[in-house]
């Protein structure tokens, strides 16, 4: 998965979760980041991950007045701290 | 002068002369006592000029250091000792109070030490005499062993020469440990991870193979697994091939073949790595898969495989009672469980990280250090819950595709401890889990940077561990 593919996938996921059209979502930023583990610092319930510093992308999206953070690398996309929980997409 | 005052003045003058004479004698006695009794530190000897009034007697004479240790027999008086040394044109440089009668003798003629010792040996008052000889550091430390692996110089965790901004000696003293043991192919270490690339040319000869006398793995629900190298709990198959790289990296730290002129050296040059796959290509997995894999290890141990360590470079802040239970069972089966403390820069005493925070007697939680013996900026810590630290930043090890990569994390520090545990077992095959854990925790170099951060306050020292 490329950065662009991850961003597009994140937009669609957020639109579906919020029940809105993806044109209502704006990209705030997509930045390269080091994450603390192989679940990109966003382990979902019941997950264990390798404790190795991992490179990926932090994808910041905005819908309405709310900001949302997705985290991705070539293998995975995750929604970070959405209503208090992490989600593997 | 008034005749009546004459006698009192004479008396006063005499008293003053006596006081002055007594004071002078006192200073002389003090000086003699100092020159006889003072032990002058080596640093001070180097610092002071030869003609300094405070320098050692042999230096005042421009001679070499005291040459002979003489033990006089019981009952030989101090006066007799003085007489003997004067007759031989020597002097007592120091008395060794702990051994009555033992004196350090300085030969003022600067004769050969053995000749002076012979002179004393002939005397009836002398029990023994021996020439002083130098004791070099090599008599205490084993000689370091350097492997032929071409990328060894980049393995700062094993031998830190101070390059790349590092601190010389900020390593685990592996080269000294290797003079005692380089590991054993009788010790099995389970790498519970994303699997291991068991075809990697620096790992292949150190991969566990199920012996013919051990039956294939059988699980009532999962069926029979014709395990050859290990177990894949993601697919419930016999193939634990790594499709991520993380497990292969950890395996290389524990046991990349050493001295084979290829790549790197593991903490163990020889060992048996049992690959276990419970994390997928993304580097994450479920508690269920981890439990299944640990269950496999316990079964293999009971079947007769000498698997003694599980290396667990993974975790999360979520607690699982089931995972805790199976790790406890591993301990009861004689298996040490070494776990990463986590990479959130947080205090595990307040925010536990599992499985490293399970308070079990077979669990060791590991923090990461950089090449300057500083706690890695990402590393979790905990003076009550994180046991020990090991190098974990920019660690070079094996990777997929027969490659090598530098990676960072408590994931990388964990297999260093697992590797040292395997070295200990190679050296002491019958050591128990409790003893092994205690030995690891006792084998550290204390670091200022770890005070109040980990239980032992130190970095693992492999040479101490196999002493």
mmCIF file of N, CA, C and O in Angstrom, chain B residues 30 163 174 336 384 455:
data_model
loop_
_atom_site.group_PDB
_atom_site.id
_atom_site.type_symbol
_atom_site.label_atom_id
_atom_site.label_comp_id
_atom_site.label_asym_id
_atom_site.label_seq_id
_atom_site.Cartn_x
_atom_site.Cartn_y
_atom_site.Cartn_z
ATOM 1 N N UNK B 30 58.308 11.688 63.965
ATOM 2 C CA UNK B 30 57.130 11.696 63.091
ATOM 3 C C UNK B 30 57.527 11.401 61.645
ATOM 4 O O UNK B 30 56.897 10.617 60.946
ATOM 5 N N UNK B 163 33.044 4.240 18.045
ATOM 6 C CA UNK B 163 32.803 4.874 16.747
ATOM 7 C C UNK B 163 31.329 5.243 16.594
ATOM 8 O O UNK B 163 30.493 4.864 17.410
ATOM 9 N N UNK B 174 30.706 -8.956 25.225
ATOM 10 C CA UNK B 174 30.538 -10.270 24.592
ATOM 11 C C UNK B 174 31.884 -10.924 24.277
ATOM 12 O O UNK B 174 32.045 -12.140 24.414
ATOM 13 N N UNK B 336 12.395 -19.887 30.870
ATOM 14 C CA UNK B 336 12.474 -18.457 31.154
ATOM 15 C C UNK B 336 11.738 -17.688 30.054
ATOM 16 O O UNK B 336 11.801 -18.070 28.881
ATOM 17 N N UNK B 384 10.340 -0.730 39.605
ATOM 18 C CA UNK B 384 9.764 -1.918 40.252
ATOM 19 C C UNK B 384 9.448 -3.029 39.253
ATOM 20 O O UNK B 384 9.387 -4.196 39.622
ATOM 21 N N UNK B 455 15.058 -2.173 37.817
ATOM 22 C CA UNK B 455 15.267 -2.817 39.118
ATOM 23 C C UNK B 455 16.756 -2.957 39.446
ATOM 24 O O UNK B 455 17.210 -2.604 40.537
#
